[in-house]
Each structure stands twice: as C-alpha cells, then as structure tokens.
C-alpha cells in the first residue's frame, strides 16, 4: 500500500494506559460508537462522539469518542454505527514497554562497523560495514579510523551534530526516567551493570571521539562517501571511499555538549571513561573559544550527501557551556552560559540545527543555578512555551501541537520534540496537564492521525511498511527493520514520488509509505531518540 486511505476511526494502535484518558478520533458522519472486546466479541461500552474541530492541517472534520470509562485490561477495537471499525489495541497498565524497547533496539540496528547477527538481529542481520579508513578532505595523505557509531538514517552517513542530538535525547531520557531503563539487558555487551541505554550510547560516543581533530579539538562535521549509494545497497556493500568533511562550530559545540553530559552520566559506572569524555569536551570548548566567529558548514563541492547546514552556532555553544557548567561547576562556564543566553537564538528548540533547548534543560536541571535570574527566566519561558503547545493542541483535530506550517520534512521529530518539551515542563512544574498533552502526541505517532498509520515500523496494526531505509530495501526480508520512526508528513513535497502522487493534499496527509519517498518516509536516529524519551516517561510512575 503506497497511499493511505483515511480510516474513519483512529486510535493509538498500541494502546492506552488503564487509568489514563482514552480517546479515539472519528471522521465519519456517524457519532454513535461501541467498544468491543476483541477476544470475546462483547460490547463493553457504548457512547456518542463529540466534535473536536474542523481541522485545516488534516483536512478532516474530527470528533472524539471518549471511552475512558473502560478500565479492564484486554484487547479491544471500536465500531461506529455505520459499521466502520478501528485498529485493535490494548488497555494495559504499561502498554508502551515493548515499544520503548523496540525504539531503543533500533539503535542497535543502526550500528555501523560491527556484524549484526544471531538472536540480537533476528532476520535483519548483516555483515560488518564501513571498516575502511576515511580521508580528511583537503589532506589527501591523512587517513583516519572512521569505524563504528550509528548510521544516520536510511543512508549510511555519520554526521556529528545529528549523532549528538540522538545521544542527548537518550541520555536525558535516562537521567529523567532511570526506572524505565532498569532490568533491560539484551545487547551483546550487556553485563548486568550498565543499563542498555548507556551501552548503546557508548557505541556512538566511541565513534564521536574519532570525529575530533587531533591537536585542535575541533570536530569534523560529518563522515560520508561522496554520494549516496543506491537504495538497495546493503551497508557492507557500500565500499566507496569515506571522507571526513571539515570541522564546523556547530559540530564542535554539539560534541562538547554531549561529551560533558556523558562525563556526568557515565561517572558512576566507569570513571576513566567519564574523564576521557570530559577531557574531549574541554578540548572542543577550547576550540570554540579560539574560533568565536565561524561560517556555517557548507558541503565541500565534491560532496552531495546530507549537508546538515547550520548558520547559527550560538545555540550549540550555549548547550556546550551549560553542560560543562553542570558537570564541572566551574564559574567560567557559568559566565559563558550567561553571556550566550543574551543572544537571540531559540532557547526552547530541540532540533538537530537548533540545540538551544538542550542548553536550557541542562541549566534548569542544575541545582547550582537555582536562584539565578537566568534560571527564573528560562523556567518561565519553558512553561510559556509548553502552555502555547497545549493551546495549539486543544484546537487541533488530532490533539497535537503542529500547525499546518509545521508539517515539514521530519515533522514527526517536531511531534516528539514538542512532547519532550511538554514533559520537561511537567518535570519543572509538576503540572499533569503537560504530560496529558505529551501523551496525545504519542497517540498521534502510534496511529491516532488522519492517515490511521503507526509511524513506527513493526508496531501497531497498520504500521509503516516501506521506509526509505537501505537495509530494509536491500535485505530481502519482507518486513522492514522494526522500531524505526518514519519522518512523517511533509507539505513541501520534497521528492519526486510525493510530487507525483500527493498534489493538493492537506498538510498532515502529505505522506507516502513508499520506499522512494525520502522526504516523508525516511527514518533517522534523531527521530527515534525523542520517541524513546516520551515512551520512557509513560513507562514510569510520576507522582505529582
Ligand atoms: O525550518 C524551515 C521552516 O522555517 C520553513 O517554514 C520550512 C518550509 O519547508 O522549512 C524548514 O526547513 C526544513 C528543514 O528541514 C527543517 O529542519 C527544510 O524545508 C527541509 O528541506 C529540511 O530537511 C532536512 C533534509 O535533510 C534536507 O536537507 C531535514 O530536516 C533533515 O532531517 C534531512 O536529513 C537527511 C540528511 O540530509 C541525510 N540523511 C538522511 C536525513 C533524513 O532525511
Ligand atoms: O537516499 C537519500 C536520503 O538518505 C537523503 O535523505 C535524501 C536527501 O538528501 O537523498 C536521498 O537520495 C536521493 C537523492 O537525493 C536524489 N536521487 C535519489 C536518491 C534516493 O535514492
Ligand atoms: Zn556502516
Ligand atoms: Ca544551531
């Protein structure tokens, strides 16, 4: 199926927590609905749906069926008076546990350099890949170890900034919700001491060390072949020469931020690793100090892989300073945070190009900073931002915070980033409304959207089946690699496939579950990572 039809009743295809609100969203003309126990066929609840919105972004007239009264655990589906049925879903105490594991396991499947095999990989194994040394652009004699880490996405590039964002989300998830990661020892490296999430992040951190230029402390922006390989090329068959693109300030700031974070989080488990992370972070910071004004990264002329251009690097510097301050307590970093905070970059964004939000969170999570004027203003700003997200969600047909113009390339990252921001607001205010709104964002990702599709491969009754993901295309296994978050609707119609098939569609319907649609149906590490944090929150008991 390449184009989705609109199914008249949409639900979170994974399910709902026993005692949380349970809403299905309907688009048919029929308002009466029944909840049916999928195992017994018994009707357990009858109700009438109520209008939510005539929704511009999705192009649908949406009404809501509230069946919160159903609290018995089990498998269910909804049926409308006109015979329309929903996907089957569960009601359970912790419905998102397998989902969280699957979203994290995706990073194992993204691993580069090691063979994926045996029980760990199931049918989706492949041989070790990208083991050759890479050439530093502009220094043809300089060949460096380039192995390891995670592939970025459906392609096999390894990009420092996006890698740092992904690790930051996972480490933040662990810092905020450690209980959700307990008892989870399923990786080849698991030894019962360090949680899997930290072992998995170590894979990428170990690679990021290799991206730091010896001597200068600056960080190469990316490591890729000159061009993207064909869509069915398996990683081990992608043997074109690899190149380190030049150092950039954005990559160096991201590196300093994530390494300072890692220094703090790995310390209780492995002190010498933590020291190494901190040393690398400090060297990167020195580079930033010596390069106060840098042009944004541009692809060298011979390179056509993802650019990840970013003209504004104060946000990455702000994040670096805030993490270094939180980890070391040193005043010089505090001064840097204060100074950078006065510049007009976004302070609450969590995108690969806009990392200011991570700086804000690092500062707000730092007990040393409480009492500072900056602390108060960042906290107030964060809560105002969250309030705004709640308001937009309340007037949205599918109860999320994306406006029509927000359905951009990788819109599902925005859905999950906004949910993360809402959860941060919950953390700092104790206000449960923010968590409820964040959960509505997870429901959208898992099928409660106008296309009735679960944007996570392998999860849900009607999941994405054909992601733009080279291993999934090339491996001769019918099912795609599981646990991958697809980019989602992009109203800009940025590839040939959607240009041909989706002209005139409303923003939230600009999505094609087709392997050729890289602008709507690719997968990336940094679209998975915020989803891990959100799922972890809803696997955790939080007392307000
Ligand atoms: O931010 C602007 C917004 O202000 C504007 O209204 C909107 C209108 O289209 O565009 C927004 O910018 C978009 C930007 O992503 C936002 O992050 C651009 O249009 C859009 O083209 C750009 O897409 C990026 C894409 O590469 C193309 O450069 C994606 O974010 C980024 O995730 C994606 O990354 C690729 C790598 O290059 C290669 N590896 C795969 C990966 C995923 O597709
Ligand atoms: O496969 C590439 C994907 O990973 C990138 O995100 C995307 C945008 O940079 O580009 C894809 O490669 C396409 C290329 O840009 C144009 N020709 C078709 C390629 C897909 O096979
Ligand atoms: Zn590889
Ligand atoms: Ca930036």
Coordinates of C-alpha atoms and ligand atoms in Angstrom, one line a residue:
X1 CA 0.0 0.0 0.0
X2 CA 1.6 3.2 -1.0
X3 CA -1.1 5.8 -0.4
X4 CA -3.1 5.7 2.7
X5 CA -6.8 5.8 2.8
X6 CA -8.5 7.6 5.6
X7 CA -10.0 5.1 8.0
X8 CA -13.0 6.6 9.9
X9 CA -11.9 5.6 13.4
X10 CA -8.4 6.1 14.5
X11 CA -6.8 5.0 17.8
X12 CA -3.4 4.6 19.3
X13 CA -2.7 1.2 17.8
X14 CA -0.5 0.2 20.6
X15 CA -3.0 1.1 23.3
X16 CA -4.0 3.1 26.3
X17 CA -2.9 3.0 30.0
X18 CA -5.6 1.6 32.3
X19 CA -6.3 4.8 34.2
X20 CA -5.4 7.5 31.7
X21 CA -7.8 9.2 29.4
X22 CA -8.9 7.1 26.3
X23 CA -9.9 8.9 23.2
X24 CA -10.5 7.7 19.7
X25 CA -10.8 10.2 16.9
X26 CA -13.5 9.7 14.2
X27 CA -14.1 11.3 10.9
X28 CA -17.3 9.6 9.6
X29 CA -20.7 11.1 9.8
X30 CA -21.9 8.6 12.4
X31 CA -21.4 9.7 16.0
X32 CA -22.6 6.6 18.0
X33 CA -19.8 4.2 18.8
X34 CA -19.2 0.9 20.7
X35 CA -16.1 -0.5 22.3
X36 CA -15.8 -4.2 21.6
X37 CA -13.6 -6.8 23.4
X38 CA -11.6 -8.3 20.6
X39 CA -11.3 -11.6 22.3
X40 CA -14.9 -12.2 23.3
X41 CA -16.8 -10.0 20.9
X42 CA -18.7 -8.5 23.8
X43 CA -19.7 -4.8 23.6
X44 CA -18.2 -3.3 26.8
X45 CA -19.1 0.4 26.3
X46 CA -21.4 2.5 24.2
X47 CA -21.2 6.2 23.6
X48 CA -21.6 9.3 21.4
X49 CA -18.7 11.1 20.0
X50 CA -18.4 14.9 20.3
X51 CA -17.0 17.4 17.8
X52 CA -13.4 18.5 18.2
X53 CA -12.5 20.5 15.2
X54 CA -12.9 21.1 11.5
X55 CA -9.2 20.6 11.1
X56 CA -7.3 22.5 8.5
X57 CA -4.0 20.7 8.9
X58 CA -5.5 17.3 8.3
X59 CA -8.4 18.3 6.1
X60 CA -10.8 16.3 8.2
X61 CA -13.9 17.0 10.4
X62 CA -12.9 15.3 13.6
X63 CA -14.9 14.1 16.5
X64 CA -13.8 12.4 19.7
X65 CA -15.0 9.2 21.3
X66 CA -14.2 9.1 24.9
X67 CA -14.1 5.6 26.4
X68 CA -12.0 6.4 29.5
X69 CA -14.6 4.5 31.5
X70 CA -13.3 1.2 30.1
X71 CA -10.5 0.2 32.6
X72 CA -10.4 -3.6 32.3
X73 CA -7.2 -4.7 30.7
X74 CA -7.6 -6.5 27.4
X75 CA -7.7 -6.2 23.7
X76 CA -10.3 -4.0 22.1
X77 CA -11.5 -2.2 19.0
X78 CA -14.1 0.4 18.3
X79 CA -17.1 0.2 15.9
X80 CA -19.2 3.1 14.7
X81 CA -22.9 3.0 14.0
X82 CA -22.1 2.9 10.2
X83 CA -20.0 -0.2 10.5
X84 CA -16.6 1.5 10.5
X85 CA -14.0 -0.3 12.7
X86 CA -10.8 0.8 14.3
X87 CA -7.5 -1.0 14.7
X88 CA -7.2 -3.4 17.6
X89 CA -5.4 -2.0 20.6
X90 CA -4.8 -3.0 24.3
X91 CA -5.7 -1.4 27.6
X92 CA -2.9 -2.3 30.0
X93 CA -1.1 -0.9 33.0
X94 CA 2.1 -0.2 31.0
X95 CA 1.2 -0.5 27.3
X96 CA 4.4 1.1 26.0
X97 CA 7.1 -1.2 27.4
X98 CA 7.7 -3.2 24.3
X99 CA 7.5 0.0 22.3
X100 CA 10.2 1.6 24.3
X101 CA 12.4 -1.4 24.0
X102 CA 11.8 -1.5 20.2
X103 CA 12.6 2.2 19.8
X104 CA 15.9 1.7 21.6
X105 CA 16.7 -1.5 19.9
X106 CA 16.5 0.4 16.6
X107 CA 19.9 2.0 17.5
X108 CA 21.4 -1.5 17.6
X109 CA 20.1 -1.9 14.0
X110 CA 21.7 1.4 13.1
X111 CA 25.1 0.3 14.3
X112 CA 28.0 0.6 11.9
X113 CA 31.2 -1.3 11.9
X114 CA 30.0 -4.4 13.7
X115 CA 28.3 -7.5 12.3
X116 CA 24.6 -7.7 13.4
X117 CA 23.8 -11.3 14.0
X118 CA 22.1 -14.1 15.9
X119 CA 19.3 -13.5 18.2
X120 CA 20.2 -9.9 18.5
X121 CA 19.5 -9.1 14.9
X122 CA 16.9 -11.8 14.0
X123 CA 16.3 -11.9 10.3
X124 CA 17.7 -8.3 9.9
X125 CA 21.4 -9.2 10.4
X126 CA 24.2 -8.1 8.1
X127 CA 28.0 -8.3 7.9
X128 CA 30.3 -5.7 9.4
X129 CA 30.4 -2.5 7.3
X130 CA 32.4 0.7 6.7
X131 CA 35.6 -0.5 8.2
X132 CA 38.0 1.3 5.9
X133 CA 39.9 4.4 7.0
X134 CA 38.5 7.8 5.9
X135 CA 40.3 10.5 4.1
X136 CA 40.3 14.0 5.5
X137 CA 39.1 16.5 2.9
X138 CA 41.9 18.8 1.8
X139 CA 44.6 16.5 3.3
X140 CA 44.7 13.5 0.9
X141 CA 47.6 12.0 2.9
X142 CA 45.7 11.9 6.1
X143 CA 43.7 8.7 6.6
X144 CA 42.0 8.1 9.9
X145 CA 40.0 5.3 11.6
X146 CA 36.3 6.0 10.8
X147 CA 34.6 2.9 12.1
X148 CA 31.7 2.5 14.5
X149 CA 28.8 4.6 15.6
X150 CA 25.4 4.6 14.1
X151 CA 24.3 5.2 10.5
X152 CA 22.4 8.4 10.4
X153 CA 19.3 7.3 8.7
X154 CA 18.2 5.5 5.5
X155 CA 21.7 6.4 4.3
X156 CA 25.0 5.4 5.8
X157 CA 26.5 8.8 6.5
X158 CA 27.6 9.6 10.0
X159 CA 27.0 13.2 11.0
X160 CA 28.4 14.6 14.3
X161 CA 25.6 17.1 15.2
X162 CA 22.6 14.7 14.5
X163 CA 24.5 11.9 16.3
X164 CA 24.9 14.2 19.3
X165 CA 21.2 15.1 19.3
X166 CA 20.3 11.5 19.3
X167 CA 22.6 10.6 22.2
X168 CA 21.5 13.7 24.1
X169 CA 17.8 12.6 23.9
X170 CA 18.7 9.1 25.1
X171 CA 20.9 10.3 28.0
X172 CA 18.2 12.8 29.0
X173 CA 15.6 10.0 29.0
X174 CA 17.9 8.0 31.3
X175 CA 18.5 11.0 33.6
X176 CA 14.8 11.9 33.9
X177 CA 13.3 8.4 34.0
X178 CA 16.0 5.9 35.1
X179 CA 13.4 3.4 36.3
X180 CA 12.1 2.9 32.8
X181 CA 15.6 1.6 31.8
X182 CA 16.1 -0.8 34.6
X183 CA 16.4 -4.5 34.1
X184 CA 16.9 -4.2 30.4
X185 CA 19.9 -6.3 29.4
X186 CA 19.5 -7.5 25.9
X187 CA 22.5 -6.2 23.9
X188 CA 25.7 -8.2 23.1
X189 CA 27.6 -6.0 25.6
X190 CA 25.0 -6.3 28.4
X191 CA 26.7 -7.5 31.6
X192 CA 24.1 -6.5 34.2
X193 CA 25.9 -3.4 35.4
X194 CA 25.4 -0.6 32.9
X195 CA 21.9 -0.2 31.5
X196 CA 21.4 -1.0 27.8
X197 CA 20.7 2.6 27.0
X198 CA 24.1 3.7 28.2
X199 CA 25.8 0.8 26.4
X200 CA 24.1 1.8 23.2
X201 CA 25.0 5.4 23.6
X202 CA 28.6 4.4 24.2
X203 CA 28.7 3.0 20.7
X204 CA 28.0 6.4 19.3
X205 CA 30.2 8.3 21.8
X206 CA 33.1 6.0 21.0
X207 CA 32.7 6.9 17.3
X208 CA 32.3 10.6 18.1
X209 CA 35.8 10.6 19.7
X210 CA 37.1 9.7 16.2
X211 CA 35.4 12.8 14.8
X212 CA 37.6 15.1 16.9
X213 CA 40.6 16.6 15.1
X214 CA 43.8 15.7 16.8
X215 CA 45.5 18.8 18.2
X216 CA 42.8 21.4 17.6
X217 CA 39.9 19.9 19.5
X218 CA 37.6 20.9 16.6
X219 CA 35.1 18.3 15.4
X220 CA 34.6 17.2 11.8
X221 CA 31.1 17.9 10.6
X222 CA 30.5 14.5 9.0
X223 CA 31.9 11.4 7.6
X224 CA 30.3 10.1 4.3
X225 CA 31.0 8.8 0.9
X226 CA 31.0 11.5 -1.9
X227 CA 27.5 10.5 -3.0
X228 CA 24.6 8.4 -1.6
X229 CA 24.8 4.7 -2.6
X230 CA 21.8 3.1 -4.4
X231 CA 18.7 2.4 -2.4
X232 CA 19.2 -1.4 -2.3
X233 CA 22.9 -1.4 -1.3
X234 CA 23.5 -3.2 2.0
X235 CA 25.9 -1.5 4.4
X236 CA 28.7 -4.0 3.8
X237 CA 28.4 -3.5 0.1
X238 CA 28.8 0.3 0.3
X239 CA 32.6 0.3 -0.2
X240 CA 33.1 3.7 -1.8
X241 CA 35.8 5.9 -0.1
X242 CA 34.8 7.7 3.0
X243 CA 35.7 11.3 3.7
X244 CA 35.8 13.5 6.8
X245 CA 34.3 16.9 5.9
X246 CA 35.9 19.9 7.6
X247 CA 35.5 20.9 11.2
X248 CA 32.4 23.1 12.0
X249 CA 31.5 25.2 15.0
X250 CA 28.0 23.5 15.2
X251 CA 29.6 20.0 15.3
X252 CA 32.2 21.1 17.8
X253 CA 29.6 22.7 20.1
X254 CA 27.3 19.6 19.9
X255 CA 30.3 17.4 20.6
X256 CA 31.3 19.5 23.7
X257 CA 27.7 19.4 24.9
X258 CA 27.2 15.7 24.6
X259 CA 30.6 14.7 25.9
X260 CA 30.1 16.9 29.0
X261 CA 26.8 15.3 29.5
X262 CA 28.3 11.8 29.1
X263 CA 31.1 12.7 31.6
X264 CA 28.5 13.2 34.2
X265 CA 26.3 10.2 33.5
X266 CA 28.9 7.6 33.0
X267 CA 30.9 8.6 36.0
X268 CA 29.2 6.2 38.5
X269 CA 29.8 3.3 36.1
X270 CA 33.2 4.0 34.6
X271 CA 35.3 6.8 36.0
X272 CA 38.1 6.7 33.4
X273 CA 35.6 6.8 30.5
X274 CA 33.9 9.8 32.2
X275 CA 37.3 11.5 32.5
X276 CA 38.0 10.9 28.8
X277 CA 34.6 12.4 27.8
X278 CA 35.3 15.5 29.9
X279 CA 38.7 16.0 28.5
X280 CA 37.4 15.7 25.0
X281 CA 34.6 18.2 25.8
X282 CA 37.1 20.7 27.3
X283 CA 39.3 20.5 24.2
X284 CA 36.3 21.1 22.0
X285 CA 35.3 24.1 24.2
X286 CA 38.9 25.5 23.8
X287 CA 38.4 25.3 20.0
X288 CA 35.1 27.2 20.3
X289 CA 36.8 29.9 22.4
X290 CA 39.5 30.2 19.8
X291 CA 37.0 30.4 17.0
X292 CA 34.4 32.9 18.1
X293 CA 33.1 33.6 14.6
X294 CA 32.8 30.8 12.2
X295 CA 30.9 30.5 8.9
X296 CA 28.1 27.9 8.8
X297 CA 29.1 24.5 7.4
X298 CA 28.7 24.0 3.6
X299 CA 29.2 20.7 1.8
X300 CA 32.6 20.7 0.0
X301 CA 31.9 20.9 -3.7
X302 CA 32.6 17.2 -4.4
X303 CA 30.2 16.0 -1.7
X304 CA 26.5 15.6 -2.3
X305 CA 25.4 13.7 0.9
X306 CA 23.3 15.3 3.6
X307 CA 24.6 18.8 4.4
X308 CA 23.1 19.5 7.8
X309 CA 23.9 23.1 7.3
X310 CA 23.5 25.4 10.3
X311 CA 24.4 29.1 10.1
X312 CA 23.7 29.8 13.8
X313 CA 26.1 28.2 16.2
X314 CA 25.4 30.2 19.4
X315 CA 22.8 27.6 20.4
X316 CA 25.4 24.8 20.2
X317 CA 27.9 26.9 22.2
X318 CA 25.2 27.6 24.8
X319 CA 24.4 23.9 25.2
X320 CA 28.1 23.1 25.5
X321 CA 28.6 25.8 28.2
X322 CA 25.5 24.8 30.1
X323 CA 26.6 21.1 30.2
X324 CA 30.2 21.9 31.1
X325 CA 28.9 24.1 33.9
X326 CA 26.5 21.4 35.2
X327 CA 29.2 18.8 35.0
X328 CA 32.2 20.7 36.4
X329 CA 30.6 23.6 38.5
X330 CA 33.3 25.9 37.1
X331 CA 32.4 29.6 37.0
X332 CA 34.0 30.2 33.6
X333 CA 31.3 28.1 32.0
X334 CA 28.6 29.7 34.1
X335 CA 29.8 33.1 32.8
X336 CA 29.7 31.8 29.2
X337 CA 26.2 30.5 29.7
X338 CA 25.0 33.9 31.0
X339 CA 26.7 35.7 28.1
X340 CA 25.5 33.4 25.4
X341 CA 21.9 33.5 26.8
X342 CA 21.6 37.2 25.9
X343 CA 21.9 36.3 22.2
X344 CA 18.6 35.9 20.2
X345 CA 18.7 32.2 19.2
X346 CA 15.8 29.9 20.1
X347 CA 16.1 28.8 23.7
X348 CA 13.5 26.0 23.6
X349 CA 14.2 24.1 20.4
X350 CA 15.5 20.6 20.3
X351 CA 16.2 20.1 16.6
X352 CA 19.4 19.0 15.0
X353 CA 20.1 22.6 13.9
X354 CA 18.6 24.3 16.9
X355 CA 20.1 22.9 20.0
X356 CA 19.4 25.8 22.4
X357 CA 16.7 23.8 24.2
X358 CA 19.3 21.3 25.4
X359 CA 21.2 24.2 27.0
X360 CA 18.1 25.4 28.7
X361 CA 17.3 22.0 30.1
X362 CA 20.9 21.5 31.3
X363 CA 20.8 24.8 33.1
X364 CA 17.4 24.1 34.6
X365 CA 18.4 20.7 35.8
X366 CA 21.5 22.2 37.5
X367 CA 20.7 22.7 41.2
X368 CA 23.7 25.2 41.4
X369 CA 21.8 27.5 39.0
X370 CA 18.6 27.8 41.1
X371 CA 18.2 31.3 42.4
X372 CA 19.8 32.9 39.4
X373 CA 17.8 35.4 37.4
X374 CA 18.6 33.4 34.3
X375 CA 17.2 30.3 35.9
X376 CA 13.9 32.0 36.6
X377 CA 13.6 33.5 33.2
X378 CA 14.4 30.2 31.4
X379 CA 11.9 28.3 33.5
X380 CA 9.2 30.9 32.9
X381 CA 10.0 30.8 29.1
X382 CA 9.8 27.0 29.1
X383 CA 6.4 26.9 30.8
X384 CA 5.1 29.6 28.5
X385 CA 6.3 27.6 25.5
X386 CA 4.5 24.5 26.9
X387 CA 1.4 26.5 27.5
X388 CA 1.4 27.5 23.9
X389 CA 1.8 23.9 22.8
X390 CA -1.2 22.9 25.0
X391 CA -3.3 25.6 23.4
X392 CA -2.5 24.7 19.8
X393 CA -3.1 21.0 20.7
X394 CA -6.5 21.9 22.1
X395 CA -7.7 23.4 18.9
X396 CA -6.2 20.7 16.7
X397 CA -8.3 17.9 15.3
X398 CA -5.8 15.2 16.3
X399 CA -4.9 17.0 19.6
X400 CA -1.2 17.8 18.7
X401 CA 0.8 21.0 18.7
X402 CA 1.7 21.1 15.0
X403 CA 0.1 23.9 13.0
X404 CA -0.3 23.5 9.2
X405 CA 3.1 25.1 8.5
X406 CA 4.8 22.7 10.9
X407 CA 4.3 19.6 8.7
X408 CA 7.9 19.9 7.4
X409 CA 10.5 17.2 6.5
X410 CA 10.8 15.2 9.6
X411 CA 7.5 16.5 11.1
X412 CA 7.4 13.5 13.4
X413 CA 10.6 14.8 15.1
X414 CA 8.7 18.0 15.9
X415 CA 5.8 16.0 17.3
X416 CA 8.2 14.1 19.6
X417 CA 10.4 17.1 20.4
X418 CA 7.3 19.1 21.4
X419 CA 6.2 16.2 23.6
X420 CA 9.7 16.2 25.2
X421 CA 9.3 19.9 25.9
X422 CA 5.9 19.3 27.4
X423 CA 7.4 16.6 29.6
X424 CA 10.2 19.0 30.7
X425 CA 7.5 21.4 31.7
X426 CA 5.8 18.7 33.6
X427 CA 9.1 17.9 35.4
X428 CA 9.7 21.5 36.4
X429 CA 6.1 22.5 37.3
X430 CA 4.5 19.2 38.4
X431 CA 1.6 20.1 36.2
X432 CA 0.0 16.9 34.9
X433 CA -1.7 18.7 32.0
X434 CA 1.6 18.9 30.2
X435 CA 2.0 15.1 30.5
X436 CA -1.5 14.5 29.2
X437 CA -0.7 16.7 26.2
X438 CA 2.6 14.9 25.6
X439 CA 0.7 11.6 25.7
X440 CA -1.6 12.9 23.0
X441 CA 1.5 13.4 20.8
X442 CA 2.5 9.8 21.4
X443 CA -1.0 8.6 20.4
X444 CA -0.7 10.6 17.1
X445 CA 2.6 8.9 16.4
X446 CA 1.1 5.5 17.0
X447 CA -1.9 5.8 14.7
X448 CA -4.3 8.4 16.0
X449 CA -3.7 10.6 13.0
X450 CA -5.7 11.3 9.8
X451 CA -3.9 8.5 7.9
X452 CA -4.5 5.9 10.6
X453 CA -0.9 4.8 10.4
X454 CA 1.5 3.9 13.1
X455 CA 4.7 5.8 12.2
X456 CA 6.9 3.2 14.0
X457 CA 7.8 0.1 11.9
X458 CA 6.8 -3.2 13.4
X459 CA 4.5 -1.6 16.0
X460 CA 0.7 -1.3 15.6
X461 CA -2.0 -2.8 13.5
X462 CA -1.2 -0.6 10.5
X463 CA 2.5 0.4 10.7
X464 CA 4.8 1.9 8.1
X465 CA 5.9 -1.0 5.9
X466 CA 8.1 0.6 3.2
X467 CA 10.6 3.1 4.8
X468 CA 13.3 4.8 2.8
X469 CA 16.0 2.7 4.7
X470 CA 18.6 1.0 2.6
X471 CA 19.0 -2.2 4.8
X472 CA 15.2 -2.6 4.8
X473 CA 15.1 -2.3 1.0
X474 CA 18.2 -4.4 0.3
X475 CA 17.9 -7.3 2.8
X476 CA 15.3 -9.5 1.1
X477 CA 13.3 -9.7 4.3
X478 CA 9.7 -8.7 3.7
X479 CA 9.2 -6.8 7.0
X480 CA 11.2 -3.6 7.5
X481 CA 13.7 -3.4 10.3
X482 CA 11.5 -2.9 13.4
X483 CA 11.3 0.1 15.8
X484 CA 12.1 2.8 13.3
X485 CA 10.3 6.2 13.4
X486 CA 9.4 7.5 10.0
X487 CA 9.8 11.2 9.2
X488 CA 6.1 11.7 8.6
X489 CA 4.1 14.2 6.5
X490 CA 6.0 17.0 4.7
X491 CA 3.7 19.5 3.0
X492 CA 6.7 20.8 1.0
X493 CA 6.5 17.7 -1.3
X494 CA 10.3 17.4 -1.4
X495 CA 10.8 14.3 -3.6
X496 CA 9.7 13.0 -7.0
X497 CA 7.4 10.3 -5.6
X498 CA 5.2 12.6 -3.5
X499 CA 5.3 15.3 -6.2
X500 CA 3.6 12.9 -8.5
X501 CA 1.2 11.3 -6.0
X502 CA 0.2 13.8 -3.4
X503 CA -0.5 17.2 -5.1
X504 CA -3.2 19.1 -3.3
X505 CA -3.4 17.0 -0.2
X506 CA -3.8 18.7 3.2
X507 CA -0.5 19.1 5.2
X508 CA -1.0 16.1 7.5
X509 CA -1.8 13.8 4.6
X510 CA 1.4 14.6 2.7
X511 CA 2.9 11.3 3.5
X512 CA 3.6 8.2 1.4
X513 CA 4.5 4.8 2.8
X514 CA 6.7 4.2 -0.2
X515 CA 10.5 3.5 -0.2
X516 CA 11.1 6.2 -2.8
X517 CA 9.7 8.9 -0.7
X518 CA 12.8 10.0 1.2
X519 CA 11.2 13.4 2.2
X520 CA 8.3 11.7 4.1
X521 CA 9.2 8.1 4.8
X522 CA 12.9 8.1 5.6
X523 CA 14.0 7.1 9.2
X524 CA 16.7 8.7 11.3
X525 CA 18.4 8.2 14.7
X526 CA 17.3 11.6 15.8
X527 CA 13.6 10.9 15.0
X528 CA 13.8 7.7 17.1
X529 CA 15.6 9.3 20.1
X530 CA 12.9 11.7 21.3
X531 CA 10.3 8.9 20.9
X532 CA 12.4 6.8 23.4
X533 CA 12.2 9.6 26.0
X534 CA 8.5 10.0 25.5
X535 CA 7.8 6.3 25.8
X536 CA 10.1 6.1 28.8
X537 CA 8.0 8.8 30.6
X538 CA 4.8 6.8 30.1
X539 CA 6.5 3.6 31.4
X540 CA 7.3 5.5 34.6
X541 CA 5.2 6.2 37.6
X542 CA 5.5 10.0 38.3
X543 CA 4.0 11.4 41.4
X544 CA 2.8 14.9 41.3
Ligands
LIG1 O1 12.9 25.5 9.2 C1 12.3 25.7 7.9 C2 10.9 26.4 8.2 O2 11.2 27.7 8.8 C3 10.2 26.5 6.9 O3 8.9 27.1 7.1 C4 10.0 25.1 6.2 C5 9.4 25.2 4.9 O4 9.7 24.0 4.1 O5 11.3 24.6 6.1 C6 12.0 24.4 7.2 O6 13.2 23.8 6.9 C7 13.2 22.5 6.5 C8 14.3 21.9 7.4 O7 14.5 20.5 7.0 C9 13.8 21.9 8.9 O8 14.6 21.1 9.7 C10 13.6 22.3 5.1 O9 12.5 22.8 4.3 C11 13.9 20.9 4.8 O10 14.3 20.7 3.4 C12 14.9 20.3 5.7 O11 15.0 19.0 5.6 C13 16.1 18.3 6.0 C14 16.6 17.4 4.9 O12 17.7 16.6 5.4 C15 17.1 18.1 3.7 O13 18.1 18.9 4.0 C16 15.7 17.5 7.3 O14 15.5 18.4 8.4 C17 16.8 16.5 7.7 O15 16.4 15.7 8.7 C18 17.3 15.7 6.5 O16 18.3 15.0 6.8 C19 18.7 13.9 6.0 C20 20.2 14.0 5.7 O17 20.4 15.2 5.0 C21 20.8 12.8 5.1 N1 20.5 11.6 5.8 C22 19.0 11.4 6.0 C23 18.4 12.6 6.6 C24 16.9 12.4 6.8 O18 16.1 12.5 5.6
LIG2 O1 18.7 8.4 0.0 C1 19.0 9.7 0.2 C2 18.4 10.1 1.6 O2 19.1 9.3 2.6 C3 18.5 11.6 1.8 O3 17.8 12.0 2.9 C4 17.9 12.3 0.6 C5 18.0 13.8 0.7 O4 19.3 14.2 0.9 O5 18.5 11.9 -0.6 C6 18.3 10.5 -0.8 O6 19.0 10.3 -2.0 C7 18.3 10.6 -3.2 C8 18.9 11.8 -3.9 O7 18.9 12.9 -3.1 C9 18.3 12.1 -5.2 N1 18.2 10.9 -6.0 C10 17.6 9.8 -5.4 C11 18.2 9.4 -4.1 C12 17.4 8.3 -3.4 O8 17.8 7.0 -3.9
LIG3 ZN1 28.3 1.0 8.3
LIG4 CA1 22.4 25.9 15.5

